[in-house]
C-alpha cells in the first residue's frame, strides 16, 4: 500500500463508499503483511517513496512469486535484484508486464515511465565491471534519475577517463565501479567536486582476493568525498546515488524559485 492507495482508502471511508470495518482490515496490512515466509513491508513506500525491493538470491521461485503477487496489488516499478533467467521467467509467469535486464540481473515489475532528473555518472574501469555498473544504473533510473554511462575508462589508459572529464563535471554524483586494484575511484575523486561512490567488484586475478583488494584500495582513498559500498553492490550504490542526486536537484529547484519583496522564496512550504 503506497501513499496514493492510503489516501484513496481514507477518501472512500469519508465518502461512505467503504465501511470502517473494511478500511480497518486494509490498514491492518500496515506496516507489513505476513506471508509466512516473508513479511512484506507495505509501509516502506509511504516512508521512503520507494516500494520494498525483492532480493531474489537465496529465495525459491515460488517464494518470489508469492511476494510479487502481493506487491503488484499496490505498486509499480518494483525491482527484483540478483534474478537469474529462471527467476525472471518465474516472475513473468505471475505477471507478463515485467522487463528482465539480464546483464544487471534485475527484473522491473510493472515498469512505468518516470521523469528522470539531475545527472548521475556511472563509470567502470573495465568492460568486465559493466554488470555491476548496470545494476547501479538501472536502479538509479527506475528511481527517477538521469544516468550517464561511461564504460571501460580505467587507469590502464588514463587518456580514456581524461577524455570524458566534461561528462564527469556535469554529474551531481559519480558511481565508480572497478575491480583489480580499484584505483579508478581515487582518480575520479581527484577530478570532480561532486560526491563519489566507489563500488569494488570481484573482477581480478588471484591477488585481488575476489574484490577485497579493490575494497581496501577504495576505503584508503586519499581523494576527499569518496564513500564506498560493499563488493559488487551496484544496487546499493545506485540507490545511494539517487538520494544524493535528489538533494542536488531539490537545491537547484529552490535556487530557481523567485524571491518576493519580503525576502522569502515564493512557493516554499
CSV table of C-alpha atoms in Angstrom, one decimal:
chain,number,residue,atom,x,y,z
A,1,UNK,CA,0.0,0.0,0.0
A,2,UNK,CA,1.5,3.3,-1.1
A,3,UNK,CA,0.6,6.8,-0.1
A,4,UNK,CA,-1.8,7.1,-3.0
A,5,UNK,CA,-3.7,4.0,-2.1
A,6,UNK,CA,-3.9,5.0,1.5
A,7,UNK,CA,-5.3,8.4,0.6
A,8,UNK,CA,-7.9,6.7,-1.7
A,9,UNK,CA,-8.9,4.4,1.1
A,10,UNK,CA,-9.4,7.3,3.5
A,11,UNK,CA,-11.4,9.3,0.9
A,12,UNK,CA,-13.7,6.2,0.3
A,13,UNK,CA,-14.4,6.0,4.1
A,14,UNK,CA,-15.1,9.7,4.2
A,15,UNK,CA,-17.4,9.5,1.2
A,16,UNK,CA,-19.3,6.5,2.6
A,17,UNK,CA,-18.1,4.2,-0.2
A,18,UNK,CA,-16.2,1.9,2.2
A,19,UNK,CA,-17.2,0.7,5.7
A,20,UNK,CA,-14.8,1.4,8.6
A,21,UNK,CA,-14.5,-2.4,9.2
A,22,UNK,CA,-13.3,-2.9,5.6
A,23,UNK,CA,-10.9,0.0,5.9
A,24,UNK,CA,-9.6,-1.3,9.2
A,25,UNK,CA,-8.9,-4.7,7.6
A,26,UNK,CA,-6.9,-3.0,4.9
A,27,UNK,CA,-5.0,-0.9,7.4
A,28,UNK,CA,-4.0,-4.0,9.3
A,29,UNK,CA,-1.8,-4.8,6.4
A,30,UNK,CA,0.3,-1.8,7.5
A,31,UNK,CA,3.2,-1.8,8.4
A,32,UNK,CA,3.6,-5.2,6.9
A,33,UNK,CA,1.7,-8.2,5.6
A,34,UNK,CA,2.8,-11.7,6.8
A,35,UNK,CA,3.0,-14.3,4.1
A,36,UNK,CA,4.6,-16.8,6.4
A,37,UNK,CA,7.9,-17.0,4.6
A,38,UNK,CA,8.1,-13.2,4.2
A,39,UNK,CA,6.7,-10.0,5.8
A,40,UNK,CA,6.0,-7.5,3.0
A,41,UNK,CA,6.9,-4.0,4.2
A,42,UNK,CA,3.9,-2.2,2.8
A,43,UNK,CA,4.8,0.9,4.8
A,44,UNK,CA,8.1,1.4,3.1
A,45,UNK,CA,6.7,3.2,0.1
A,46,UNK,CA,4.9,5.6,2.4
A,47,UNK,CA,8.1,6.3,4.4
A,48,UNK,CA,10.6,6.5,1.5
A,49,UNK,CA,8.6,6.8,-1.7
A,50,UNK,CA,10.1,3.6,-3.0
A,51,UNK,CA,8.5,0.1,-2.7
A,52,UNK,CA,10.4,-2.7,-1.0
A,53,UNK,CA,13.0,-4.2,-3.3
A,54,UNK,CA,12.9,-8.0,-3.8
A,55,UNK,CA,16.3,-9.6,-3.3
A,56,UNK,CA,16.0,-12.9,-5.3
A,57,UNK,CA,19.2,-14.6,-4.4
A,58,UNK,CA,18.5,-17.4,-1.8
A,59,UNK,CA,14.8,-17.4,-2.4
A,60,UNK,CA,12.9,-20.1,-4.3
A,61,UNK,CA,11.0,-19.2,-7.4
A,62,UNK,CA,7.8,-20.0,-5.6
A,63,UNK,CA,8.7,-17.6,-2.7
A,64,UNK,CA,9.5,-14.8,-5.1
A,65,UNK,CA,6.3,-15.4,-7.0
A,66,UNK,CA,4.3,-15.1,-3.7
A,67,UNK,CA,6.0,-11.8,-2.9
A,68,UNK,CA,5.4,-10.5,-6.4
A,69,UNK,CA,1.7,-11.5,-6.3
A,70,UNK,CA,1.2,-9.5,-3.2
A,71,UNK,CA,3.2,-6.4,-4.2
A,72,UNK,CA,1.7,-5.9,-7.6
A,73,UNK,CA,-1.6,-5.1,-6.0
A,74,UNK,CA,-0.2,-1.8,-4.7
A,75,UNK,CA,3.0,-0.9,-6.6
A,76,UNK,CA,4.6,-0.4,-10.0
A,77,UNK,CA,8.3,-0.2,-10.9
A,78,UNK,CA,9.1,-2.9,-8.4
A,79,UNK,CA,12.7,-4.0,-8.5
A,80,UNK,CA,13.7,-7.7,-8.2
A,81,UNK,CA,17.5,-7.8,-7.9
A,82,UNK,CA,20.0,-10.7,-8.4
A,83,UNK,CA,17.5,-12.5,-10.6
A,84,UNK,CA,18.6,-15.5,-12.7
A,85,UNK,CA,17.0,-16.1,-16.1
A,86,UNK,CA,14.9,-18.9,-14.4
A,87,UNK,CA,13.8,-16.5,-11.7
A,88,UNK,CA,12.9,-13.8,-14.2
A,89,UNK,CA,10.8,-16.4,-16.1
A,90,UNK,CA,9.1,-17.3,-12.8
A,91,UNK,CA,8.2,-13.7,-12.3
A,92,UNK,CA,6.9,-13.4,-15.8
A,93,UNK,CA,4.7,-16.4,-15.2
A,94,UNK,CA,3.0,-14.3,-12.5
A,95,UNK,CA,2.9,-11.0,-14.4
A,96,UNK,CA,3.8,-10.7,-18.0
A,97,UNK,CA,4.2,-6.9,-17.5
A,98,UNK,CA,7.8,-7.2,-16.5
A,99,UNK,CA,11.2,-6.5,-18.0
A,100,UNK,CA,14.4,-8.5,-17.4
A,101,UNK,CA,17.7,-6.7,-17.7
A,102,UNK,CA,20.0,-9.8,-17.9
A,103,UNK,CA,23.3,-8.0,-17.6
A,104,UNK,CA,22.2,-6.3,-14.4
A,105,UNK,CA,20.2,-9.4,-13.2
A,106,UNK,CA,17.3,-7.0,-12.4
A,107,UNK,CA,13.6,-7.5,-13.2
A,108,UNK,CA,11.5,-4.4,-13.3
A,109,UNK,CA,7.9,-5.4,-12.5
A,110,UNK,CA,5.1,-3.3,-13.8
A,111,UNK,CA,7.5,-0.9,-15.4
A,112,UNK,CA,6.1,2.6,-15.8
A,113,UNK,CA,7.7,5.8,-17.3
A,114,UNK,CA,9.3,8.1,-14.7
A,115,UNK,CA,10.7,11.6,-15.1
A,116,UNK,CA,14.4,11.4,-14.9
A,117,UNK,CA,16.1,14.3,-13.1
A,118,UNK,CA,19.6,15.5,-12.4
A,119,UNK,CA,22.6,13.6,-13.5
A,120,UNK,CA,24.4,10.5,-12.1
A,121,UNK,CA,27.6,9.4,-13.8
A,122,UNK,CA,28.2,5.6,-13.7
A,123,UNK,CA,31.8,4.8,-14.6
A,124,UNK,CA,33.5,1.5,-15.0
A,125,UNK,CA,37.2,0.7,-15.1
A,126,UNK,CA,36.7,-2.2,-17.5
A,127,UNK,CA,34.1,-4.0,-19.6
A,128,UNK,CA,34.0,-6.8,-17.1
A,129,UNK,CA,32.7,-4.4,-14.5
A,130,UNK,CA,29.6,-3.5,-16.6
A,131,UNK,CA,27.1,-6.0,-15.0
A,132,UNK,CA,27.6,-4.4,-11.5
A,133,UNK,CA,27.5,-0.9,-13.1
A,134,UNK,CA,24.3,-1.8,-14.9
A,135,UNK,CA,22.7,-2.9,-11.6
A,136,UNK,CA,23.6,0.6,-10.3
A,137,UNK,CA,22.5,2.4,-13.4
A,138,UNK,CA,19.1,0.7,-13.8
A,139,UNK,CA,18.3,1.1,-10.1
A,140,UNK,CA,19.0,4.8,-10.3
A,141,UNK,CA,17.0,5.2,-13.5
A,142,UNK,CA,13.9,3.4,-12.1
A,143,UNK,CA,14.1,5.7,-9.1
A,144,UNK,CA,13.8,8.7,-11.4
A,145,UNK,CA,17.4,9.7,-12.0
A,146,UNK,CA,19.2,10.6,-15.3
A,147,UNK,CA,22.2,8.4,-15.8
A,148,UNK,CA,25.3,9.0,-17.9
A,149,UNK,CA,27.2,5.8,-18.6
A,150,UNK,CA,31.0,5.9,-19.0
A,151,UNK,CA,32.3,2.4,-19.5
A,152,UNK,CA,35.8,1.0,-19.9
A,153,UNK,CA,37.8,4.1,-18.8
A,154,UNK,CA,40.2,2.5,-16.3
A,155,UNK,CA,43.7,3.7,-15.2
A,156,UNK,CA,45.5,1.3,-17.6
A,157,UNK,CA,44.7,4.0,-20.2
A,158,UNK,CA,44.4,7.3,-18.4
A,159,UNK,CA,43.6,9.3,-21.6
A,160,UNK,CA,40.2,7.5,-21.6
A,161,UNK,CA,38.9,9.0,-18.4
A,162,UNK,CA,40.5,12.4,-19.1
A,163,UNK,CA,38.7,12.4,-22.4
A,164,UNK,CA,35.3,12.3,-20.7
A,165,UNK,CA,36.0,14.6,-17.8
A,166,UNK,CA,33.5,17.1,-19.1
A,167,UNK,CA,30.8,14.5,-18.7
A,168,UNK,CA,32.0,13.9,-15.1
A,169,UNK,CA,31.9,17.6,-14.3
A,170,UNK,CA,28.2,17.7,-15.2
A,171,UNK,CA,27.3,15.0,-12.7
A,172,UNK,CA,25.8,15.6,-9.3
A,173,UNK,CA,27.3,12.3,-8.1
A,174,UNK,CA,29.6,9.7,-9.7
A,175,UNK,CA,29.4,6.0,-9.1
A,176,UNK,CA,32.8,4.4,-9.9
A,177,UNK,CA,32.8,0.6,-10.5
A,178,UNK,CA,36.2,-1.1,-10.5
A,179,UNK,CA,37.8,-4.4,-9.8
A,180,UNK,CA,41.5,-5.3,-9.9
A,181,UNK,CA,43.2,-2.7,-7.6
A,182,UNK,CA,40.2,-0.3,-7.8
A,183,UNK,CA,42.3,2.7,-8.4
A,184,UNK,CA,39.9,4.5,-10.7
A,185,UNK,CA,37.8,5.6,-7.8
A,186,UNK,CA,40.7,7.7,-6.4
A,187,UNK,CA,41.4,9.1,-9.9
A,188,UNK,CA,37.8,10.2,-10.4
A,189,UNK,CA,37.7,11.5,-6.8
A,190,UNK,CA,40.7,13.7,-7.7
A,191,UNK,CA,39.0,15.1,-10.8
A,192,UNK,CA,35.5,16.1,-9.7
A,193,UNK,CA,33.9,18.2,-7.0
A,194,UNK,CA,30.8,16.0,-6.5
A,195,UNK,CA,30.5,13.0,-4.2
A,196,UNK,CA,32.0,9.8,-5.5
A,197,UNK,CA,30.7,6.3,-4.6
A,198,UNK,CA,33.2,3.6,-5.1
A,199,UNK,CA,31.9,0.1,-6.0
A,200,UNK,CA,34.6,-2.6,-5.7
A,201,UNK,CA,33.9,-5.6,-7.9
A,202,UNK,CA,35.1,-9.2,-7.6
A,203,UNK,CA,36.8,-8.9,-11.0
A,204,UNK,CA,40.5,-9.6,-11.0
A,205,UNK,CA,43.3,-12.2,-10.7
A,206,UNK,CA,44.1,-14.2,-7.6
A,207,UNK,CA,45.8,-11.4,-5.5
A,208,UNK,CA,42.7,-9.3,-5.9
A,209,UNK,CA,41.0,-11.7,-3.4
A,210,UNK,CA,37.6,-11.5,-5.2
A,211,UNK,CA,37.3,-7.8,-4.7
A,212,UNK,CA,38.9,-7.4,-1.3
A,213,UNK,CA,41.9,-5.6,-2.8
A,214,UNK,CA,39.7,-3.1,-4.6
A,215,UNK,CA,37.6,-2.6,-1.5
A,216,UNK,CA,40.6,-1.8,0.7
A,217,UNK,CA,42.1,0.5,-2.0
A,218,UNK,CA,38.8,2.5,-2.2
A,219,UNK,CA,38.5,2.6,1.6
A,220,UNK,CA,42.0,4.0,1.8
A,221,UNK,CA,41.5,6.6,-1.0
A,222,UNK,CA,43.2,9.9,-0.3
A,223,UNK,CA,40.7,11.7,-2.5
A,224,UNK,CA,38.2,13.6,-0.5
A,225,UNK,CA,34.4,13.0,-0.8
A,226,UNK,CA,34.7,9.3,-1.6
A,227,UNK,CA,32.4,6.8,0.0
A,228,UNK,CA,32.4,3.0,-0.6
A,229,UNK,CA,29.8,0.3,-0.7
A,230,UNK,CA,30.3,-3.4,-0.5
A,231,UNK,CA,31.8,-5.7,-3.1
A,232,UNK,CA,29.6,-6.0,-6.2
A,233,UNK,CA,26.8,-3.9,-4.5
A,234,UNK,CA,25.7,-2.0,-7.6
A,235,UNK,CA,22.1,-1.7,-6.2
A,236,UNK,CA,23.3,-0.1,-3.0
A,237,UNK,CA,25.4,2.4,-5.0
A,238,UNK,CA,22.6,3.2,-7.4
A,239,UNK,CA,20.2,3.8,-4.5
A,240,UNK,CA,22.6,6.0,-2.6
A,241,UNK,CA,23.5,8.0,-5.7
A,242,UNK,CA,19.8,8.6,-6.3
A,243,UNK,CA,19.4,10.1,-2.8
A,244,UNK,CA,22.3,12.4,-3.3
A,245,UNK,CA,21.1,13.4,-6.8
A,246,UNK,CA,17.7,14.1,-5.4
A,247,UNK,CA,19.1,16.5,-2.9
A,248,UNK,CA,21.1,18.3,-5.6
A,249,UNK,CA,18.0,18.6,-7.8
A,250,UNK,CA,16.0,19.9,-4.9
A,251,UNK,CA,18.6,22.5,-4.2
A,252,UNK,CA,18.7,23.6,-7.9
A,253,UNK,CA,14.9,23.9,-8.0
A,254,UNK,CA,14.9,26.0,-4.8
A,255,UNK,CA,17.6,28.3,-6.2
A,256,UNK,CA,15.5,28.9,-9.3
A,257,UNK,CA,12.4,30.0,-7.3
A,258,UNK,CA,11.7,33.7,-7.4
A,259,UNK,CA,12.1,35.7,-4.1
A,260,UNK,CA,9.4,38.1,-3.2
A,261,UNK,CA,9.9,41.6,-1.6
A,262,UNK,CA,9.9,40.1,1.9
A,263,UNK,CA,13.0,38.0,1.1
A,264,UNK,CA,11.2,34.7,1.2
A,265,UNK,CA,11.3,32.1,-1.6
A,266,UNK,CA,7.9,32.0,-3.2
A,267,UNK,CA,6.1,28.7,-3.4
A,268,UNK,CA,8.1,27.3,-0.5
A,269,UNK,CA,6.2,25.3,2.1
